[in-house]
Coordinates of C-alpha atoms in Angstrom, one line a residue:
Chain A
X1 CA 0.0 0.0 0.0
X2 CA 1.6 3.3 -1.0
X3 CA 1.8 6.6 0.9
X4 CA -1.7 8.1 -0.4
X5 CA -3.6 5.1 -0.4
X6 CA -2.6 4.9 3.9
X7 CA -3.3 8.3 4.3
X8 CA -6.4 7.8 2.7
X9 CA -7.5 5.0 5.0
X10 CA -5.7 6.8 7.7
X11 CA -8.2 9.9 7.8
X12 CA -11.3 7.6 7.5
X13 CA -10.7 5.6 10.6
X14 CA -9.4 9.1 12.4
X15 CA -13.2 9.9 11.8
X16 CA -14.5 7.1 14.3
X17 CA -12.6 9.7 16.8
X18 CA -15.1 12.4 16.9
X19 CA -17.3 12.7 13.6
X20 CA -18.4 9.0 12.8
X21 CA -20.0 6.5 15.9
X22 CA -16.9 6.4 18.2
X23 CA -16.7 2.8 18.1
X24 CA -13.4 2.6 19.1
X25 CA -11.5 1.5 15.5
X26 CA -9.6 4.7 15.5
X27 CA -7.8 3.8 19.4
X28 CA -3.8 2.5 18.4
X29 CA -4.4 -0.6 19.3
X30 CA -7.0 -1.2 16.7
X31 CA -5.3 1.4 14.1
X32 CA -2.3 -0.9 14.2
X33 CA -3.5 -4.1 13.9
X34 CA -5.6 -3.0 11.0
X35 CA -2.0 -1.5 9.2
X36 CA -0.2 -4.6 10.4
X37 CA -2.6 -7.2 8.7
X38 CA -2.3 -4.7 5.3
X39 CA 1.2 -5.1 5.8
X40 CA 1.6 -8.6 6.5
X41 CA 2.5 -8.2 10.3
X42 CA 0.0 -8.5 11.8
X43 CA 2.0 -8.7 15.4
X44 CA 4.7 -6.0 15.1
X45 CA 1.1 -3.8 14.0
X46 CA -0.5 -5.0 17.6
X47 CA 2.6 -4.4 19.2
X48 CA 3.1 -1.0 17.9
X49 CA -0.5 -0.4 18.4
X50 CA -0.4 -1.2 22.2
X51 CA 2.8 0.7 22.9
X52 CA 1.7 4.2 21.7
X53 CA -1.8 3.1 23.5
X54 CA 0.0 3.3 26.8
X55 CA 1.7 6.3 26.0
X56 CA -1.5 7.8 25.3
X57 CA -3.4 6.0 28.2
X58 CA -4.2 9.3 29.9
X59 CA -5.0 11.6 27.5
X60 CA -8.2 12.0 28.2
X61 CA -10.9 14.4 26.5
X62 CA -12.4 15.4 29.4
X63 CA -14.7 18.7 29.5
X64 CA -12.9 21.2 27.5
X65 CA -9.8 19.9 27.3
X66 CA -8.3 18.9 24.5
X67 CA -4.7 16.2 24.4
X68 CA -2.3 15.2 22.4
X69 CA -4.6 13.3 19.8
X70 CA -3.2 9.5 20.9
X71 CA -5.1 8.2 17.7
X72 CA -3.4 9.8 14.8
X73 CA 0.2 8.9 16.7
X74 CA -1.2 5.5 16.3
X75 CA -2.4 5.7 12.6
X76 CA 0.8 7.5 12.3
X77 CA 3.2 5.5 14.0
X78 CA 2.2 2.1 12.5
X79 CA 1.9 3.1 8.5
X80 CA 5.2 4.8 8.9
X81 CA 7.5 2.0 10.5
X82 CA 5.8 -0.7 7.8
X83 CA 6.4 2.6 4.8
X84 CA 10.1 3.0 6.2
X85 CA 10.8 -0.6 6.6
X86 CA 10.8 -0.8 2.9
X87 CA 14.5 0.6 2.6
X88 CA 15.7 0.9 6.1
X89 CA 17.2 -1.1 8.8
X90 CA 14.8 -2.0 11.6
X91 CA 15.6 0.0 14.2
X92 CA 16.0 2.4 12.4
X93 CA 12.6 2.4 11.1
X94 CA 11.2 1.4 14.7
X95 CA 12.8 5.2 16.2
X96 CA 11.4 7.1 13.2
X97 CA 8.3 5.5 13.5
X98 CA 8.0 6.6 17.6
X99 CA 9.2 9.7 16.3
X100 CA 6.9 10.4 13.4
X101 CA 4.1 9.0 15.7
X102 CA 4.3 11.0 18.7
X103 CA 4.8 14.4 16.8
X104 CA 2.1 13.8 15.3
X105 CA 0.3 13.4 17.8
X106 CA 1.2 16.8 18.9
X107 CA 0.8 18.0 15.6
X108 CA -2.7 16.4 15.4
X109 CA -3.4 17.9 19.0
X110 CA -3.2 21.3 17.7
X111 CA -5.0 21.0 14.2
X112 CA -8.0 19.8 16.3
X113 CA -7.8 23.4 18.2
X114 CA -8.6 24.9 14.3
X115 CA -10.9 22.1 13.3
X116 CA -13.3 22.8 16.2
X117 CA -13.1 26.5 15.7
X118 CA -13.6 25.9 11.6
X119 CA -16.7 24.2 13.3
X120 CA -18.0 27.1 15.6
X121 CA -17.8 29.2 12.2
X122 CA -19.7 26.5 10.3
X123 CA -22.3 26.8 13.7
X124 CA -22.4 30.4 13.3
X125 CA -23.0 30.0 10.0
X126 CA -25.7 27.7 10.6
X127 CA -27.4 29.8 13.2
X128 CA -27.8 33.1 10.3
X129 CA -28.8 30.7 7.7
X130 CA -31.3 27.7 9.3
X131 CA -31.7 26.0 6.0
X132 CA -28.2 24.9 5.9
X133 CA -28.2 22.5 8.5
X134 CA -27.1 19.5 6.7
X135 CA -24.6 21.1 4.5
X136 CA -22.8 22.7 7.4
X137 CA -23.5 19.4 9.3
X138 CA -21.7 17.8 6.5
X139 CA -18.9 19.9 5.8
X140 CA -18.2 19.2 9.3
X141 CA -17.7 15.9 8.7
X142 CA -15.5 16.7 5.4
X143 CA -13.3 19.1 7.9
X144 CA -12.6 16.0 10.0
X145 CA -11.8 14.0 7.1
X146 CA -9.6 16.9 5.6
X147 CA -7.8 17.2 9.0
X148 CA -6.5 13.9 9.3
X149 CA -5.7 14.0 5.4
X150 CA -3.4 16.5 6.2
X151 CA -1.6 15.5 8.8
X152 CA -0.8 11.6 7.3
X153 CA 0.3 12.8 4.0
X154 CA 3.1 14.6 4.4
X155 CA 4.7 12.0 7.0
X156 CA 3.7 9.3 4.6
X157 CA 5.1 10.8 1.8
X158 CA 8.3 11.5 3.7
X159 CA 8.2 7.8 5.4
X160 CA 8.4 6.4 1.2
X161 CA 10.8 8.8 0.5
X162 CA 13.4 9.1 3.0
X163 CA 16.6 7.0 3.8
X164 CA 18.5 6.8 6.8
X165 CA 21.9 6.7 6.8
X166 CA 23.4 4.6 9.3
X167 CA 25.2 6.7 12.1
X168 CA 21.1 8.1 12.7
X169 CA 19.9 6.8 16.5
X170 CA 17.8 3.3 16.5
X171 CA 16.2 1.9 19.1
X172 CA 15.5 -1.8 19.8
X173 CA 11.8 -3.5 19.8
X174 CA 13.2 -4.1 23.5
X175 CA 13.9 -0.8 24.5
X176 CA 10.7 0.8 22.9
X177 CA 8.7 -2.0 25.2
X178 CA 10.5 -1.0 28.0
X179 CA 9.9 2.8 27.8
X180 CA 5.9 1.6 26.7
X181 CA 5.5 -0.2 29.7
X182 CA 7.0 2.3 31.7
X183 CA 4.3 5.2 30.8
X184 CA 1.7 2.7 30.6
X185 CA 1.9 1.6 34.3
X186 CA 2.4 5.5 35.1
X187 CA -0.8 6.3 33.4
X188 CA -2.8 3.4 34.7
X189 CA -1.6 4.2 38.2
X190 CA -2.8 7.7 37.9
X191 CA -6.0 5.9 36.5
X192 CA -7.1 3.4 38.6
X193 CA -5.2 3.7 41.8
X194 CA -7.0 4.5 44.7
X195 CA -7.3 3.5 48.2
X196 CA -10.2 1.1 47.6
X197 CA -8.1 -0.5 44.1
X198 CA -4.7 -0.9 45.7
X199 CA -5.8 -4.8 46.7
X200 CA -6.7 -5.2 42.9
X201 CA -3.5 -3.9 42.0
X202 CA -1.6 -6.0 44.5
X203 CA -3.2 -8.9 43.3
X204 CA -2.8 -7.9 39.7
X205 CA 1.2 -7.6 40.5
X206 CA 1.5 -11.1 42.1
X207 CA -0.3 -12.4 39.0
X208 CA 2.0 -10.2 36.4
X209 CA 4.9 -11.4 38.4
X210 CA 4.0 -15.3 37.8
X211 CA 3.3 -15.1 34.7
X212 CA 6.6 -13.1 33.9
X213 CA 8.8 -16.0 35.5
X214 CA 7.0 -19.1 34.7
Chain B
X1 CA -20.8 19.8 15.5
X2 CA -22.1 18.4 19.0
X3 CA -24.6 21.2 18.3
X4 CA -26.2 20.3 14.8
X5 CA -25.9 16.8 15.6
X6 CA -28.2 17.5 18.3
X7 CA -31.0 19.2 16.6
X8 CA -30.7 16.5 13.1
X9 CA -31.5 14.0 16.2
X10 CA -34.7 16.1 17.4
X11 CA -36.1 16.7 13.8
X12 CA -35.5 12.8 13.1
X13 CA -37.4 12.4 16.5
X14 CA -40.1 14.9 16.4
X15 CA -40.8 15.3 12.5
X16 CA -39.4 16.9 9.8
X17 CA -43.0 18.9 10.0
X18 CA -41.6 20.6 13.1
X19 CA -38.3 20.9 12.0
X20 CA -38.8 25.5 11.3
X21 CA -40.0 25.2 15.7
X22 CA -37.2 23.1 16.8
X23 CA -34.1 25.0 14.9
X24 CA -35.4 28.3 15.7
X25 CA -36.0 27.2 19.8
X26 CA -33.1 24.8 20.2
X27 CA -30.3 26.3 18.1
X28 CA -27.4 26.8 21.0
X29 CA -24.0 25.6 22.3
X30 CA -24.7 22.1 23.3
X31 CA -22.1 19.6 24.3
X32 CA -22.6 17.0 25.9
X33 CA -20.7 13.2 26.2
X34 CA -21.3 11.2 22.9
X35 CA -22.7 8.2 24.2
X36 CA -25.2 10.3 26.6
X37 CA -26.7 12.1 24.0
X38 CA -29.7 9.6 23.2
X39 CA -30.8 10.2 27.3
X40 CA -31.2 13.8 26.1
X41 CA -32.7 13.5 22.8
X42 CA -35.0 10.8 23.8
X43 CA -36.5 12.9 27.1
X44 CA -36.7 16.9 24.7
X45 CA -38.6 14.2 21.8
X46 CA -40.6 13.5 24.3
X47 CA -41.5 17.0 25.1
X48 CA -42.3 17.8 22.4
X49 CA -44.3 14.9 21.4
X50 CA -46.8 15.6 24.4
X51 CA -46.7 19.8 23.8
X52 CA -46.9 20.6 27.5
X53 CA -43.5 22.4 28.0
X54 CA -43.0 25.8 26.4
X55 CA -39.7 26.0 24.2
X56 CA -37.9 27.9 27.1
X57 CA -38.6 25.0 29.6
X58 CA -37.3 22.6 26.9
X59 CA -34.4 24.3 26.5
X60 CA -33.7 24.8 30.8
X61 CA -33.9 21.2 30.4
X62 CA -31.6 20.8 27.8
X63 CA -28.9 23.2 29.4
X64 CA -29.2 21.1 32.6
X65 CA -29.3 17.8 31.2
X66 CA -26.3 17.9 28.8
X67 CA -24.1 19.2 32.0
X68 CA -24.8 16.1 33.9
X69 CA -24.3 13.5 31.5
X70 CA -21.5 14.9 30.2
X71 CA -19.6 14.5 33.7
X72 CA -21.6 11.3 34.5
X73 CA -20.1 10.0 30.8
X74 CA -16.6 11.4 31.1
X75 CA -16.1 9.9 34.6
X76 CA -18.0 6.6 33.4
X77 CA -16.3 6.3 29.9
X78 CA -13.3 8.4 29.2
X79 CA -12.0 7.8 32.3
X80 CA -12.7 4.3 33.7
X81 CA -14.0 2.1 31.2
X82 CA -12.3 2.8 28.3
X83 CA -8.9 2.8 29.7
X84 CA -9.6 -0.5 31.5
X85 CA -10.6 -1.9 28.3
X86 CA -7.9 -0.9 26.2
X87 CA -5.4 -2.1 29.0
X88 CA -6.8 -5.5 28.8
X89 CA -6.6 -5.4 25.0
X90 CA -2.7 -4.2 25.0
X91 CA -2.0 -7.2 27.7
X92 CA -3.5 -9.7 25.8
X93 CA -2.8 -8.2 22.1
X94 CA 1.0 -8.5 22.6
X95 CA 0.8 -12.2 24.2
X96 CA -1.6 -13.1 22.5
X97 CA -1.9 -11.0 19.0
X98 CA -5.4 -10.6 17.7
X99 CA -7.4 -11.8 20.9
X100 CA -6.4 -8.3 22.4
X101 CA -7.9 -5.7 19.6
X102 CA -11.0 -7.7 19.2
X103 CA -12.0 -8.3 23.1
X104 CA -12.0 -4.7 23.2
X105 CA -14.0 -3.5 19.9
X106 CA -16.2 -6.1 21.4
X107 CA -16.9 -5.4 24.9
X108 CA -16.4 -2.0 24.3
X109 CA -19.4 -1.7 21.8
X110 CA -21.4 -3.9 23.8
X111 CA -21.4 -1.2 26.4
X112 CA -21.6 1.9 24.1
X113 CA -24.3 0.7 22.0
X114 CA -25.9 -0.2 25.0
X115 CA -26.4 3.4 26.6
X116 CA -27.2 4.7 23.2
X117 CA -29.9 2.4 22.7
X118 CA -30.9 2.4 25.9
X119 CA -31.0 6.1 26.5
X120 CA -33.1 6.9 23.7
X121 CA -36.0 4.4 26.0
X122 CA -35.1 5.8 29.1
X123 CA -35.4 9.6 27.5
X124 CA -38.6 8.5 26.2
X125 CA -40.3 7.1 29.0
X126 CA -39.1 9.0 31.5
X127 CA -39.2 12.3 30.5
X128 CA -37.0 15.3 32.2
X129 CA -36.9 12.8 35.5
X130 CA -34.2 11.2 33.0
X131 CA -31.5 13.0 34.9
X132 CA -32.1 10.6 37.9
X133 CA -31.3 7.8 35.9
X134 CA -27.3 9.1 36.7
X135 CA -28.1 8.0 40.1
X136 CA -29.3 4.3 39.0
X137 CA -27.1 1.5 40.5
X138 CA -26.1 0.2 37.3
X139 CA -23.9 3.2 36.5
X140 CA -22.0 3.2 40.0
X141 CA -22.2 -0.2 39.6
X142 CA -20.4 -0.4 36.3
X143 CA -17.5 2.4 37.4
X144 CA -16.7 0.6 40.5
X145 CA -16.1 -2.9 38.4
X146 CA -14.1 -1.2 36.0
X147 CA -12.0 0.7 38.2
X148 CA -11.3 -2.8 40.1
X149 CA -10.5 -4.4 36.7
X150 CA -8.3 -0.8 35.8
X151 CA -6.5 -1.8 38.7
X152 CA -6.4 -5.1 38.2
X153 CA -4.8 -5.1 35.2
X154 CA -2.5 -2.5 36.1
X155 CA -0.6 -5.1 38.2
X156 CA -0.6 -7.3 35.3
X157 CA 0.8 -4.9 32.8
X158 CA 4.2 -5.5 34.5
X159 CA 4.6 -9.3 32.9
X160 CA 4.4 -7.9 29.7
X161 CA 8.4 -6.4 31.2
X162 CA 9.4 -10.1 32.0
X163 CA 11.8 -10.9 34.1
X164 CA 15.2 -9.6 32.4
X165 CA 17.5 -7.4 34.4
X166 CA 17.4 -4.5 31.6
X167 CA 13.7 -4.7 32.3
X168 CA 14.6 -3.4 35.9
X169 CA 14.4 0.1 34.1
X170 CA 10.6 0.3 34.0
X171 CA 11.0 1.4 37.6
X172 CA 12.8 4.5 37.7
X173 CA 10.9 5.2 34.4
X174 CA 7.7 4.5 36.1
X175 CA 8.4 6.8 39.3
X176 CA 9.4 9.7 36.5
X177 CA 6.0 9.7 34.4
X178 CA 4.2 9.2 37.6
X179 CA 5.7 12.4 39.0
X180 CA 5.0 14.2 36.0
X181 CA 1.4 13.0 35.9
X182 CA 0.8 13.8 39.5
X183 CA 1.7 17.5 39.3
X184 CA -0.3 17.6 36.7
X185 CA 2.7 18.8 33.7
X186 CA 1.4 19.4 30.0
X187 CA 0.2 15.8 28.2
X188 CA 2.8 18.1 25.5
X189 CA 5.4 18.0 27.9
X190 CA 5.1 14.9 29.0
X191 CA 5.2 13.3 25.1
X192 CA 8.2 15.6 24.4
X193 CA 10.4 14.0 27.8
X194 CA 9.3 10.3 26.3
X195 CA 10.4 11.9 22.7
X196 CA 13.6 13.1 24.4
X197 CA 14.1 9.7 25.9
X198 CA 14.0 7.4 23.1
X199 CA 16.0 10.5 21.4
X200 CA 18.8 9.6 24.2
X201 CA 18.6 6.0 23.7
X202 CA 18.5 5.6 20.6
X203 CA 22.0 7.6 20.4
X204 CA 23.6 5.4 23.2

C-alpha cells in the first residue's frame, strides 16, 4: 500500500474519533493491527498499536480539554514504520516510526484546536442561515476528514521517501517495550489507583509477576 | 458539531413537519458526552411529542441535562472504562496477537451501543426525570467494576516487562511519568520527555 492510499484509510478511521460512531477503530491498538494485517505483520502492528496506547493511556478528552490526539500517533506510528521498513534497517525504522508517531500526535493535537473552531464558524453559519443544517452538518464531517488528510500525508510521503543513513539513532523493539510499559503503568496508576483498588493492584502484581517467570 | 448533531437528532425524533420550531428554539452551544446524547434526545422528543413544556422550559432542560451526562459519561467512559478496556486489549494483544484488539472493539461496543440504545427508552419514557437515571445503581455499579478491573490489570501490565534485568528500568521510568502526571505537567510536555528519551537511547 503506497503513501496516499494509507493516508487515505488513515483519515477515515481518524473519523471514528469524533465525527463518525466512536466505536473505538480509531484507538492505536486497533489502528495498528488494521495496518499490520495490510502489511503482513500483523504482530509488530499489535505491538506498535499497544505501545503508543499506553503512551497515550491518559490523555483523556475530558470537559474542555483537548490532548495530544493519541489516535493519529497510532495511525501515524504504525503506517510509517511498515512505509520505512521498505528501505531501512529496523531500528532504524522502529525510532522514526515513535518519532513520526508522537509528533504527530502533537501536531494532530493542535490542528484539532482549528478544526473545532472551523466548526463554531460553520455553527455560526448555521445559526444566520437555518436552512443549511445538513450542508454545514456535513462539511463538518468533510473538515474532519480533511484534518486527518493533512496531517498523514506529508509524514507518509516522507516515510516512502526518505533513507536513513546509518550513524542516525535506532532503538531496539526491547527498549521501545521497556519505555511503553514504563508510561503505561504511570498512566494506569494515575487511572485506577485508589485506596479502595490498591488490593486489585496487588493482586494484579502477584499475578504479572508469575506469569513473567514461569 | 455536538450542536447540529443535536438538533438533526430532534427533527428525526419529532418530525421533519416541526423541523422550522425546533431549529429556531433549540439552536445553542450544546455539548454533551457522545454516548449520553440519546438520554437527552429521547427525554426533549418526548417533550415535544406531548406539547406541554414551552420551548424555554425545553431548553432549561436541555442546558441542565447535557451538563450532567456529560460529567456522568466522562467519569463513566473516558476515564474508567475505556482505559480499563484498552489495557486488557494491549495485555493480551501482545501475548496473545489478535485476541487483544477484538475483546476490546467487542466489549467495548457492547457497552456503548448499550447506553445509546438504551437512553433513547429511558429519554422516552421518563421524561426530564431522566437526569435521575445518573443516580441508577447500574452506573455506579459499572464504574466501580471497571475501576477494580483498571487496577487489576495495572498489576498485570508489569509481565508484559518479563523478568530480564534490563527490564529493571521500568521502575525508575515508572516513578518519572508518575511524577510528571501527579503534578499535573502538559500531556505536550510529558510526550516531548518520552520523545527526548527514546531520542537519548537511541544515540547510546
Amino acid at each position: 500500500m503506497n503513501a496516499v492510499l494509507l493516508s487515505l484509510l488513515g483519515a477515515v478511521i481518524i473519523l471514528d474519533k469524533y465525527a463518525l460512531g466512536e466505536f473505538g477503530f480509531s484507538q492505536p491498538i486497533i489502528t495498528g493491527t488494521i495496518i499490520g494485517a495490510i502489511f503482513g505483520d500483523l504482530w509488530f502492528g499489535i505491538f506498535l498499536g499497544a505501545m503508543m496506547q499506553l503512551i497515550f493511556l491518559g490523555g483523556l478528552p475530558i470537559g474542555r480539554d483537548i490532548p495530544p490526539d493519541g489516535q493519529a500517533a497510532g495511525i501515524l506510528a504504525a503506517g510509517s514504520y511498515f512505509l520505512l521498513r521498505g528501505g531501512n534497517a529496523l531500528g532504524h525504522s522502529l525510532f522514526l516510526a515513535v518519532v513520526f508517531g508522537l509528533t504527530g500526535g502533537i501536531i494532530g493535537g493542535v490542528l484539532e484546536v482549528y478544526t473545532r473552531r472551523f466548526n463554531e464558524r460553520l455553527y455560526n453559519r448555521f445559526i444566520h442561515h437555518e436552512e443549511c443544517l445538513y450542508i454545514c452538518h456535513t462539511t463538518g464531517l468533510a473538515t474532519a476528514f480533511i484534518r486527518g488528510l493533512c496531517l498523514f500525508l506529508p509524514l507518509f510521503v516522507v516515510s516512502t521517501l526518505i533513507t536513513v543513513p546509518g550513524i542516525f539513532p535506532q532503538i531496539s523493539q526491547d527498549t521501545l517495550m521497556i519505555i511503553g510499559v514504563s508510561i503505561g503503568l504511570a498512566n494506569s496508576f494515575y487511572l485506577f489507583i485508589k485506596v479502595k483498588t490498591v488490593i486489585y493492584l496487588l493482586i494484579g502484581g502477584i499475578c504479572g509477576l508469575a506469569l513473567a517467570v514461569f | 458539531m455536538q450542536s447540529m448533531g443535536f438538533l438533526s437528532d430532534l427533527i428525526a425524533g419529532v418530525g421533519e413537519g416541526r423541523r422550522a420550531e425546533i431549529i429556531r428554539t433549540q439552536k445553542g452551544l450544546f455539548n454533551t458526552h457522545p454516548y449520553m446524547v440519546s438520554y437527552i434526545v429521547g427525554a426533549t422528543v418526548r417533550a415535544y411529542d406531548e406539547g406541554h413544556a414551552s420551548a424555554e422550559e425545553i431548553r432549561k432542560f436541555v442546558n441542565v441535562a447535557q451538563t450532567s451526562f456529560a460529567s456522568a459519561g466522562d467519569l463513566l467512559f473516558w476515564r474508567t472504562l475505556r482505559p480499563a478496556l484498552l489495557l486488557l486489549a494491549v495485555i493480551l494483544g501482545v501475548n496473545y496477537g489478535i485476541v487483544g484488539p477484538l475483546s476490546f472493539l467487542i466489549i467495548y461496543n457492547v457497552f456503548h451501543l448499550f447506553h445509546r440504545m438504551r437512553g433513547i427508552y429511558d429519554g422516552y419514557n421518563r421524561g426530564w426525570d431522566v437526569i435521575y437515571v445518573l443516580k441508577m445503581r447500574r452506573f455506579k455499579f459499572i464504574r466501580e467494576t471497571f475501576e477494580a478491573l483498571g487496577a487489576l490489570l495495572s498489576g498485570l501490565l508489569f509481565s508484559l516487562a518479563g523478568v530480564n534485568v534490563q527490564y529493571l528500568l521500568v521502575i525508575p521510568l515508572t516513578a518519572l511519568f508518575m511524577i510528571m502526571l501527579t503534578r499535573r505537567y502538559s500531556a505536550v510536555l510529558i510526550i516531548i520527555s518520552f520523545l527526548l528519551l527514546v531520542f537519548i537511547i537511541g544515540l547510546v
